[in-house]
Every structure is written in structure tokens, then in C-alpha cells.
mmCIF file of C-alpha atoms in Angstrom:
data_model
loop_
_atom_site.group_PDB
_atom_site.id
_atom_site.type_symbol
_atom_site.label_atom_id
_atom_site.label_comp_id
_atom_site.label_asym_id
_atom_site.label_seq_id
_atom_site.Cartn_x
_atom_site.Cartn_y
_atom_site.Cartn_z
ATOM 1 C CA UNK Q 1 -36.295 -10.288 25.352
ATOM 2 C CA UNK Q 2 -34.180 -9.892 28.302
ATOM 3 C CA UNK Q 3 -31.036 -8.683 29.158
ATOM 4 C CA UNK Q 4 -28.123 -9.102 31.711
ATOM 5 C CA UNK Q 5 -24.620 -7.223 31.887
ATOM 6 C CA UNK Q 6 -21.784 -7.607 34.087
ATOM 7 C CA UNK Q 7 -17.911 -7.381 34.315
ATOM 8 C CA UNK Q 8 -15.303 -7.613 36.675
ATOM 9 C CA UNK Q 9 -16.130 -10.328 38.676
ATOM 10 C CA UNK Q 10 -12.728 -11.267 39.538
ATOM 11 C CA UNK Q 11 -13.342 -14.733 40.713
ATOM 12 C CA UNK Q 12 -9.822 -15.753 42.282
ATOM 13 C CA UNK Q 13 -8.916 -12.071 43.655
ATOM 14 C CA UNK Q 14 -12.297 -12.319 45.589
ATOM 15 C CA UNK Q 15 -11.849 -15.816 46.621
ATOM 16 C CA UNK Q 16 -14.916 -17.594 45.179
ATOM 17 C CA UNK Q 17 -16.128 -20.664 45.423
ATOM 18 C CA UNK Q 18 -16.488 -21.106 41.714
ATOM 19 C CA UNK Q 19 -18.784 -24.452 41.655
ATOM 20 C CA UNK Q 20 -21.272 -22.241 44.388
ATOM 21 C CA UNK Q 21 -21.201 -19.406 42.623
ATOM 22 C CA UNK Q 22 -22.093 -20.847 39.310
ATOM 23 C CA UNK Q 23 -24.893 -22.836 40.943
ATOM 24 C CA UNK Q 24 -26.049 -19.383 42.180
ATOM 25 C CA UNK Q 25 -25.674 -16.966 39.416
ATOM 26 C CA UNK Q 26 -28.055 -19.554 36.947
ATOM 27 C CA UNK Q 27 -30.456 -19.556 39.511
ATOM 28 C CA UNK Q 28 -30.481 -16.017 39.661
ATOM 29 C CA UNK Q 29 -30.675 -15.588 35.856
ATOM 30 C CA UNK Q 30 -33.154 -18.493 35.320
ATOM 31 C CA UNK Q 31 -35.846 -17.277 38.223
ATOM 32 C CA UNK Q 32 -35.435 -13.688 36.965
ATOM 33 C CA UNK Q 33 -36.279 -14.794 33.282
ATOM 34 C CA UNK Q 34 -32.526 -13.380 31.612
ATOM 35 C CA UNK Q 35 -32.682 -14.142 28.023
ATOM 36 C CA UNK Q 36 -28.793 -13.161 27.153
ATOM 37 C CA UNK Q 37 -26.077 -12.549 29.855
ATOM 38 C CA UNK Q 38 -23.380 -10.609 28.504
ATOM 39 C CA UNK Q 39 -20.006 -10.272 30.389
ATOM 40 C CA UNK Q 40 -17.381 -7.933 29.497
ATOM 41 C CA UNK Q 41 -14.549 -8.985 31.075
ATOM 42 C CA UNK Q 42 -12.021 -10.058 33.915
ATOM 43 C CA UNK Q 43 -13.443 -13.141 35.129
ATOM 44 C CA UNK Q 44 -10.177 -14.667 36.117
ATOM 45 C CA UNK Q 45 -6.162 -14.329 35.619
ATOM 46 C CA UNK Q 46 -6.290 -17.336 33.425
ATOM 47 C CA UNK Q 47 -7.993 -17.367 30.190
ATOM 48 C CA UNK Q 48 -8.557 -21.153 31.091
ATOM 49 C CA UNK Q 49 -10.525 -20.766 33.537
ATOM 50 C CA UNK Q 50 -12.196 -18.139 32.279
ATOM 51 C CA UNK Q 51 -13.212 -20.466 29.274
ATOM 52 C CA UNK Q 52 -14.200 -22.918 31.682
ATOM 53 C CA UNK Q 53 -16.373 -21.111 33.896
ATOM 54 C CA UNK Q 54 -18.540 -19.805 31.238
ATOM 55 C CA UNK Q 55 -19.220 -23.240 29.618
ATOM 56 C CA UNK Q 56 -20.120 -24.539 32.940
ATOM 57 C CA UNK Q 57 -22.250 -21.752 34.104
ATOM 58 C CA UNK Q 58 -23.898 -21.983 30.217
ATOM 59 C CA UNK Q 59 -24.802 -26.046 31.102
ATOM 60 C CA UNK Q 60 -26.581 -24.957 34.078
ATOM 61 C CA UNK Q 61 -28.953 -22.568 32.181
ATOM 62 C CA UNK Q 62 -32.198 -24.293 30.533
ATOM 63 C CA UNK Q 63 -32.987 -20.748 28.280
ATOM 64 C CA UNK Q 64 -30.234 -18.101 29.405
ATOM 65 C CA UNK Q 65 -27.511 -17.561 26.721
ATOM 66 C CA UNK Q 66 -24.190 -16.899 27.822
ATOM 67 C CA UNK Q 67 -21.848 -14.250 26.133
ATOM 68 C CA UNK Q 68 -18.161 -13.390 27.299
ATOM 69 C CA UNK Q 69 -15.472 -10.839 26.434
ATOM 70 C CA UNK Q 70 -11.954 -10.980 27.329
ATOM 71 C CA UNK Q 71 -10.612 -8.081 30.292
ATOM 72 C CA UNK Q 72 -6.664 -7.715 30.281
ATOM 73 C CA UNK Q 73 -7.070 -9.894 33.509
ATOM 74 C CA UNK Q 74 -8.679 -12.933 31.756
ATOM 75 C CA UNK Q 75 -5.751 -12.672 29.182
ATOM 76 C CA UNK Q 76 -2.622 -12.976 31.803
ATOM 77 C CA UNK Q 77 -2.230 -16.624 31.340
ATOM 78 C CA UNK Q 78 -3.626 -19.283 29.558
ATOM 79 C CA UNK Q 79 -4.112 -17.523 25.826
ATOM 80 C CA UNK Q 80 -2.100 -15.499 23.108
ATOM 81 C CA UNK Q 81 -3.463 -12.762 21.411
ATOM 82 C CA UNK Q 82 -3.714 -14.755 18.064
ATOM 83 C CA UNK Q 83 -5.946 -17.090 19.864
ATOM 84 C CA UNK Q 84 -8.388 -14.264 21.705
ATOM 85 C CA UNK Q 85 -8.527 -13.066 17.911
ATOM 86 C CA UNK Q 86 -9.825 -16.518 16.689
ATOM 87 C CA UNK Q 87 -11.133 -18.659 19.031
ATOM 88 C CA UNK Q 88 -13.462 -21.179 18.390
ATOM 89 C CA UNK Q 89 -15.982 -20.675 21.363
ATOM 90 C CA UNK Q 90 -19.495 -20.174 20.363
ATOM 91 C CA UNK Q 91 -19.643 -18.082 24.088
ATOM 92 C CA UNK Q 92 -16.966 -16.028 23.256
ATOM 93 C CA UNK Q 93 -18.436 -12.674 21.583
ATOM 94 C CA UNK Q 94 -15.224 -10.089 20.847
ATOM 95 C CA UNK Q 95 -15.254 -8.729 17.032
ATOM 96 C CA UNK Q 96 -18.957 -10.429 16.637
ATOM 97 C CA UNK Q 97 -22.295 -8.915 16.823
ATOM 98 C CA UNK Q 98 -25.728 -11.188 17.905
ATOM 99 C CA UNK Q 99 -28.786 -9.732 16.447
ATOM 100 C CA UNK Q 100 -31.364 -10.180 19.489
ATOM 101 C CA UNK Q 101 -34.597 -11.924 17.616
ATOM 102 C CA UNK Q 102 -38.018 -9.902 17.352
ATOM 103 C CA UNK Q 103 -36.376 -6.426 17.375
ATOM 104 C CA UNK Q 104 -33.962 -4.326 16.130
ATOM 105 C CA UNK Q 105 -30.991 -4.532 18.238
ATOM 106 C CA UNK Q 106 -27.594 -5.495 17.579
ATOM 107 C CA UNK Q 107 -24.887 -5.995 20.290
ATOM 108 C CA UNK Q 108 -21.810 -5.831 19.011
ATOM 109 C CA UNK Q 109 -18.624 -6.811 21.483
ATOM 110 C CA UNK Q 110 -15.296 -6.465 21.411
ATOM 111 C CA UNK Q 111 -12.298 -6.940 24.039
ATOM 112 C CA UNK Q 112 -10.689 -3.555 23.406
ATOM 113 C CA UNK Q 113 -7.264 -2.692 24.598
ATOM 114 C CA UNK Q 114 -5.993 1.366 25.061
ATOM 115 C CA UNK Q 115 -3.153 3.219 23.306
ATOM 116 C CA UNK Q 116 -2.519 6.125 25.979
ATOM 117 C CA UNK Q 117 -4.855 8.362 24.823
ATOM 118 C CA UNK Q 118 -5.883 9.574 28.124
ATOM 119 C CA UNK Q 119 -3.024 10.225 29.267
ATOM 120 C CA UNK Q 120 -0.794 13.273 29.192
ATOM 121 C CA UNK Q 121 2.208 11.046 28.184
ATOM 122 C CA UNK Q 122 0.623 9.618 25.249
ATOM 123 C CA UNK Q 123 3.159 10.863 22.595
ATOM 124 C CA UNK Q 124 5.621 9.444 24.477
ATOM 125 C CA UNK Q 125 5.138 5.701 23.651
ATOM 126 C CA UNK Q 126 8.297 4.101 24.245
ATOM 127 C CA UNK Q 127 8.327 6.048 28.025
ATOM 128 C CA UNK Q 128 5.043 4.324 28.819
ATOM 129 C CA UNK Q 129 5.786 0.701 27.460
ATOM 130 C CA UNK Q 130 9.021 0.761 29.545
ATOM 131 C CA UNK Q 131 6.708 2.035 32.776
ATOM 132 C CA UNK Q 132 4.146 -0.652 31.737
ATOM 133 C CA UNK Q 133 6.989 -3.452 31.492
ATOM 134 C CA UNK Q 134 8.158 -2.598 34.991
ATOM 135 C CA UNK Q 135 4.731 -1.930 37.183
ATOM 136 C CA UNK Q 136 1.766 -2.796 35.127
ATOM 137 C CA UNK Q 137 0.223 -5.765 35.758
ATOM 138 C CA UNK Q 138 -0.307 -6.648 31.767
ATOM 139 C CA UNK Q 139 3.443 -6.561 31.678
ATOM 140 C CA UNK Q 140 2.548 -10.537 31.122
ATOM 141 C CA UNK Q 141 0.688 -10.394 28.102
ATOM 142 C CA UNK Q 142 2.717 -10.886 24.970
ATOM 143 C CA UNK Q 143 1.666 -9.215 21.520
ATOM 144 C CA UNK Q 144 3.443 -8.518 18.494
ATOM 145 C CA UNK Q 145 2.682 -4.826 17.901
ATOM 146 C CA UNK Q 146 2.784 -1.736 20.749
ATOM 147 C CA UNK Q 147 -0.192 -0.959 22.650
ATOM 148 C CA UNK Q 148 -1.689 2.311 20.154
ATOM 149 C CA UNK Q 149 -1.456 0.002 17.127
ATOM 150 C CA UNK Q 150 -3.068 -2.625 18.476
ATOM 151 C CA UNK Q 151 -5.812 -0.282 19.439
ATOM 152 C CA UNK Q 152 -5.697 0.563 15.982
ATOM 153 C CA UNK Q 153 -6.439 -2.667 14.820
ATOM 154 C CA UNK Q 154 -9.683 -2.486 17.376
ATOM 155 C CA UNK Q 155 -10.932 0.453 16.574
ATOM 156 C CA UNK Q 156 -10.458 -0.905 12.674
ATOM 157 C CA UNK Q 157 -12.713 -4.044 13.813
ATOM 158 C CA UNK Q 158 -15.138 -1.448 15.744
ATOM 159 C CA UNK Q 159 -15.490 0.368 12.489
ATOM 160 C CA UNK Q 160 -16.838 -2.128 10.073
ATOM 161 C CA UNK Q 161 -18.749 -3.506 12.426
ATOM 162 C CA UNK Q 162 -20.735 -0.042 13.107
ATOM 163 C CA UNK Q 163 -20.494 0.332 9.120
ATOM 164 C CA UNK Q 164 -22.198 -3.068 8.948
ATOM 165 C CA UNK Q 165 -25.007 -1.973 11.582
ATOM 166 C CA UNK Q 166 -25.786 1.031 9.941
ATOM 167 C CA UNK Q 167 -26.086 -0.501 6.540
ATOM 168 C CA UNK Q 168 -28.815 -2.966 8.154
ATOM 169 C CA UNK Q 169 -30.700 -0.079 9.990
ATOM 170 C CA UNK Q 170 -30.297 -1.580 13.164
ATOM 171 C CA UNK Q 171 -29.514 -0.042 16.633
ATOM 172 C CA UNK Q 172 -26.559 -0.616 18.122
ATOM 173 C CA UNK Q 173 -25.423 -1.539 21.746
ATOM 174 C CA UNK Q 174 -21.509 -1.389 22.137
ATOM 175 C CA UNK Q 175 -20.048 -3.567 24.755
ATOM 176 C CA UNK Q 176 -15.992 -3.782 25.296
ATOM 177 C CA UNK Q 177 -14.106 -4.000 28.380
ATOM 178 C CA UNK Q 178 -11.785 -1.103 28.541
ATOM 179 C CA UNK Q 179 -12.745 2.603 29.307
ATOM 180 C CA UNK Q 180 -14.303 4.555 26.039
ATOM 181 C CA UNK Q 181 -14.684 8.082 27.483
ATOM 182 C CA UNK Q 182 -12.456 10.493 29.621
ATOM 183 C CA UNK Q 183 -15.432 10.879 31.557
ATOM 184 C CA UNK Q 184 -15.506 7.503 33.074
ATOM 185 C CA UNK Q 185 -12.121 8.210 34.617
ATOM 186 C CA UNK Q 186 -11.734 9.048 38.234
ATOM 187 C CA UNK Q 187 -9.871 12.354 39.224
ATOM 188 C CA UNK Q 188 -8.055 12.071 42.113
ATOM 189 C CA UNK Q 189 -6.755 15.209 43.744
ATOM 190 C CA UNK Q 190 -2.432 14.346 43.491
ATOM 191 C CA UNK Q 191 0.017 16.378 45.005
ATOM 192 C CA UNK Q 192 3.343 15.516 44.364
ATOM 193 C CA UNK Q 193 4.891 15.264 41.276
ATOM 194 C CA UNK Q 194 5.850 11.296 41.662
ATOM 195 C CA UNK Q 195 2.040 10.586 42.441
ATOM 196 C CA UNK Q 196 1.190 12.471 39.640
ATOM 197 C CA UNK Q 197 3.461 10.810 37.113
ATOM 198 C CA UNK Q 198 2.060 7.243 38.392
ATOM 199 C CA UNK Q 199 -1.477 8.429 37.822
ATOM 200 C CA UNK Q 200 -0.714 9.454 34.190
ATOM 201 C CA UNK Q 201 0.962 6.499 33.569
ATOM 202 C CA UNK Q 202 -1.963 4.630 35.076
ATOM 203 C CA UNK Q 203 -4.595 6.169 32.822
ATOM 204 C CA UNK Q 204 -2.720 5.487 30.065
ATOM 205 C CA UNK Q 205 -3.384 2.240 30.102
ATOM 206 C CA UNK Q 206 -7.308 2.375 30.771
ATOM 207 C CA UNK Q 207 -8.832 2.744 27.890
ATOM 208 C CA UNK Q 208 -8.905 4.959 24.849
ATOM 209 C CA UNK Q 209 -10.635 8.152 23.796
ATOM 210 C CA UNK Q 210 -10.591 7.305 20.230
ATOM 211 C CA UNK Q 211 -13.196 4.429 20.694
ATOM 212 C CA UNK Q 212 -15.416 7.316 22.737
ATOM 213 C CA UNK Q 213 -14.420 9.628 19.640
ATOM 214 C CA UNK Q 214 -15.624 6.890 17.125
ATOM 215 C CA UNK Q 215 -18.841 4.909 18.938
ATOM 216 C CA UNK Q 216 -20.278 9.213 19.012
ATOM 217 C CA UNK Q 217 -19.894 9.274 14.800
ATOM 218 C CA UNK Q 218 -22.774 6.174 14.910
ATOM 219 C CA UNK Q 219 -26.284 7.655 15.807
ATOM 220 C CA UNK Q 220 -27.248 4.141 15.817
ATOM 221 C CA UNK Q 221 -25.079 3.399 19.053
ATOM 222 C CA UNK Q 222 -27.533 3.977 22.038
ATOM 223 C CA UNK Q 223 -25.697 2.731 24.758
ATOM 224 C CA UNK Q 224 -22.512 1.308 25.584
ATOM 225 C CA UNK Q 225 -21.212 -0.816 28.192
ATOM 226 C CA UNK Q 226 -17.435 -1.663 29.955
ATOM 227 C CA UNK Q 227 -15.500 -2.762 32.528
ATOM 228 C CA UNK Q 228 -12.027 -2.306 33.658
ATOM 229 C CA UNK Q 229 -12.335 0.807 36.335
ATOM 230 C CA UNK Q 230 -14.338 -0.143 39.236
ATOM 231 C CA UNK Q 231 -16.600 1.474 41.462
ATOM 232 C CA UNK Q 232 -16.868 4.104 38.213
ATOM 233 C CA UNK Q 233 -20.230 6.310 37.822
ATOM 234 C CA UNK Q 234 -23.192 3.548 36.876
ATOM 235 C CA UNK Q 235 -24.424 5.873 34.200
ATOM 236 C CA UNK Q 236 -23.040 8.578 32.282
ATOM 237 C CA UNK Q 237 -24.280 10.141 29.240
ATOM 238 C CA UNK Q 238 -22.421 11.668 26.571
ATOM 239 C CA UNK Q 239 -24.343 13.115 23.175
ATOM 240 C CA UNK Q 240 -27.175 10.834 23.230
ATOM 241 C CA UNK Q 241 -25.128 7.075 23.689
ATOM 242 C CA UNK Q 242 -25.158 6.688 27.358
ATOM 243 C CA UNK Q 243 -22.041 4.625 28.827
ATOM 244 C CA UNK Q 244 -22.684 2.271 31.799
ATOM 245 C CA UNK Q 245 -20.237 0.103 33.789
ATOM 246 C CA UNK Q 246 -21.139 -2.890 35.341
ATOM 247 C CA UNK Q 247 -17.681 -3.945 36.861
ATOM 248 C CA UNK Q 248 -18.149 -6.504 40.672
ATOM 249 C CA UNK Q 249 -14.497 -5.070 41.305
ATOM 250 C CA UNK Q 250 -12.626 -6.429 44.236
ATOM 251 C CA UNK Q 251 -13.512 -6.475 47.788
ATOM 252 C CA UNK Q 252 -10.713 -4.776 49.693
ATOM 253 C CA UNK Q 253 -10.386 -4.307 53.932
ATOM 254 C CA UNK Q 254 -12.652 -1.661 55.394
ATOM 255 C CA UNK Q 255 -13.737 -0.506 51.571
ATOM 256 C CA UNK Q 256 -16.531 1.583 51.210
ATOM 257 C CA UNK Q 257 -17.411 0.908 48.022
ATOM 258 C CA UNK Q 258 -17.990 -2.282 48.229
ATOM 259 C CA UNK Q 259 -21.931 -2.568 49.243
ATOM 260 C CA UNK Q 260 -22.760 -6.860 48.752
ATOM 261 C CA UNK Q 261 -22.250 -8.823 51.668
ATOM 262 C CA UNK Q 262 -21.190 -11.562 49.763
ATOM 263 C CA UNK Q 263 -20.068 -11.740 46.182
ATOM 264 C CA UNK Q 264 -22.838 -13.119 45.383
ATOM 265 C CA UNK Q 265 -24.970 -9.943 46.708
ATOM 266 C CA UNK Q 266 -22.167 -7.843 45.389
ATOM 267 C CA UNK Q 267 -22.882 -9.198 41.565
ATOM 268 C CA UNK Q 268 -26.456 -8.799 41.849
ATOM 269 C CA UNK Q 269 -26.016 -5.247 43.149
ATOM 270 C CA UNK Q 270 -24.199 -4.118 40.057
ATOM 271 C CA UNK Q 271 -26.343 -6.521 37.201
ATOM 272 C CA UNK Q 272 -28.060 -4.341 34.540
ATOM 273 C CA UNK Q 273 -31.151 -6.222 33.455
ATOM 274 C CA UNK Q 274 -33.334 -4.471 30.693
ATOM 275 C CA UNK Q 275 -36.123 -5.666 28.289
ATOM 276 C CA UNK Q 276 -35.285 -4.738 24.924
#
């Protein structure tokens, strides 16, 4: 079996012509024999058309199977956090695990969120909310609880499912969309004191070192993919689970980290395939 990862494909920030795009990417995964194409976030700013464009790219693939998690971006518009907690979309893979056939592997998914944790600042909950609510660009989503216990309630969902995987003997790979380890963070050399208050409040909200703390307590959990930060290291390994982001990210004027010449080239640039 085959697989396929991505994230952060960004589809209206970059401008894409969805309907070409579509027609391209199942091509791509057909031709190069993908058995499961996982995604792990920020497709769109509308859960919509997120929705959308995985069912349509999933009737365009004879054999590929199409699997979807939810980036903060994707849930901006167009979905409430009850509903990304029970949808009925058979694509849609957060707080679910599918058991690849004629092995041992599990993936297990799940949308994540953070709860400051990586942040100096992270005691100071209220101070970051109010930040978030004026510059953030989640400031949009609405959800009944504060950012750390809704983390909670992931890293609650992350825990029975890794329970469940070790009670089955199988191995585990994690995907979620939002950062798992300090060490996927960037460090940016700041100088004044505003910049680095910004920064702080910025990491707070990309992921959460708890997840890292809990994913490292499995020795089933091999690997683990996200999203969320782009241009981050392709490959870092912490204990023996090695983390690996995936993320398109956005093509900016005169950026250098951009490498595709078209999105397109861009996607296939950063696709992990592996036979499993």
C-alpha cells in the first residue's frame, strides 16, 4: 500500500484554479499508484469549500482514497466546532483512525488546536485570548471553551485513541494539523521588546507541547505528521517518532522559499509518498 501526505495548500490565498487543479492532483495520484491521500489541513478559509473540494477531487480518483483534516484556516467560515466534532463525511478523518489493510498500521488523525504552551505567556491566558481577539486571524472562529481546554479535550481524544492502538498491537502514524514539538518552531533572532512580545504571542497559538509530550509516551507512534508552520524543517526526529511537515504554504513576492513554479509543482515538491 501506498501513501500520500500533504497540508497547507491554501487554495484561495494562492489563487488556484480549483477545477484545474483537481483535474491535476488525481492525475498525479492515479499515474503514481497513491493508495490513501491524507491531508492535514488548510485547504481553504471556508469549511465549504473545503468539503467540496475533497468530494470532487475523491470522484475523480478510480482507486485513490481521500482523507482530510481540518487547519484553523479551513474552519474560518462555513462550520462550528460542534459540527467539525461530528460531521458526517466519510472523507473527513479528525478523532478516527483507518487501519491500512495487509499490515499493521494505523493512522490515526485529528484536527488539533494549541493552548499556549510554547509560549512564554502561557500562564497568562486571559492576556493571550485578548491579543488573539484583536490580531489573530482565528479571532473568527467561535467555541465555547478557551483555547488550553479545548486542547484538553484533544489531547483527551489523542489519548484513547493511542490507548486503543496499543491494546491492538498496532503501529501508529499520528497526523494533526497544528505544531506537536518546540522543535518544529522557527527562531527568529528579535530585537526589540515589541517584536518580541508579537512573536510570543504568535507561538502561542501554533501548536502545543503537550501533544509532543504525549505522542513520545506511545512507542507504537513512529512518525507523525502536521501542518500549520510553513517552510518548517521536512524531517525532524525526536526519541524515535520522527515529525514531518508537509505544508504547500503560500507563495509570497520575491520568496525564497517557495521552490514550484506553479502550485501545482509546488504541491508535488512537498508530497510525502511512502509504501507501507
Amino acid at each position: 500500500m501506498k501513501i500520500a501526505v500533504s497540508s497547507d495548500l491554501h487554495l484561495d490565498l494562492n489563487h488556484a484554479d480549483v477545477a484545474e487543479i483537481i483535474t491535476q492532483q488525481a492525475h498525479y495520484l492515479t499515474s503514481h499508484g497513491i493508495d490513501h491521500y491524507f491531508f492535514v489541513g488548510d485547504a481553504f478559509n471556508n469549511f465549504e469549500q473545503t468539503s467540496a473540494y475533497f468530494a470532487e477531487l475523491q470522484s475523480q480518483l478510480p482507486t485513490t482514497k481521500v482523507h482530510y483534516l481540518a487547519g484553523n484556516h479551513d474552519m474560518l467560515k462555513g462550520v462550528t466546532y460542534e459540527q467539525l466534532e461530528n460531521l458526517d463525511d466519510d472523507l473527513y478523518f479528525h478523532n478516527q483512525f483507518i487501519d491500512i489493510p495487509q499490515t499493521n498500521w494505523r493512522i490515526i488523525g485529528n484536527n488539533g488546536w494549541y493552548d499556549y504552551s510554547f509560549s512564554t505567556y502561557k500562564s497568562n491566558v486571559k492576556e493571550v485570548a485578548q491579543w488573539k481577539r484583536a490580531y489573530w486571524v482565528d479571532r473568527s472562529i467561535m467555541q465555547s471553551m478557551n483555547d488550553p481546554e479545548r486542547m484538553a479535550i484533544v489531547l483527551h481524544q489523542v489519548e484513547e485513541a493511542l490507548e486503543q492502538a496499543h491494546n491492538q498491537q498496532k503501529q501508529v502514524i499520528f497526523m494533526t494539523h497544528f505544531a506537536p514539538i518546540r522543535e518544529a518552531l522557527p527562531h527568529p533572532l528579535i530585537e526589540s521588546v515589541r517584536r518580541q512580545r508579537m512573536w510570543e504571542m504568535t507561538t502561542a497559538m501554533l501548536g502545543s507541547r503537550h501533544l509532543g509530550a504525549l505522542l513520545a509516551k506511545f512507542p507504537e507512534v513512529k512518525a507523525v505528521f502536521y501542518g500549520h508552520l510553513h517552510y518548517a524543517q521536512p524531517l525532524i526526529t525526536v526519541g524515535n517518532i520522527e515529525y514531518r511537515n508537509q505544508a504547500v504554504g503560500v507563495r509570497r513576492k520575491n520568496s525564497e522559499d517557495w521552490k514550484g513554479e506553479s502550485l501545482l509543482d509546488q504541491w508535488i515538491s512537498r508530497l510525502y509518498t511512502k509504501k507501507i
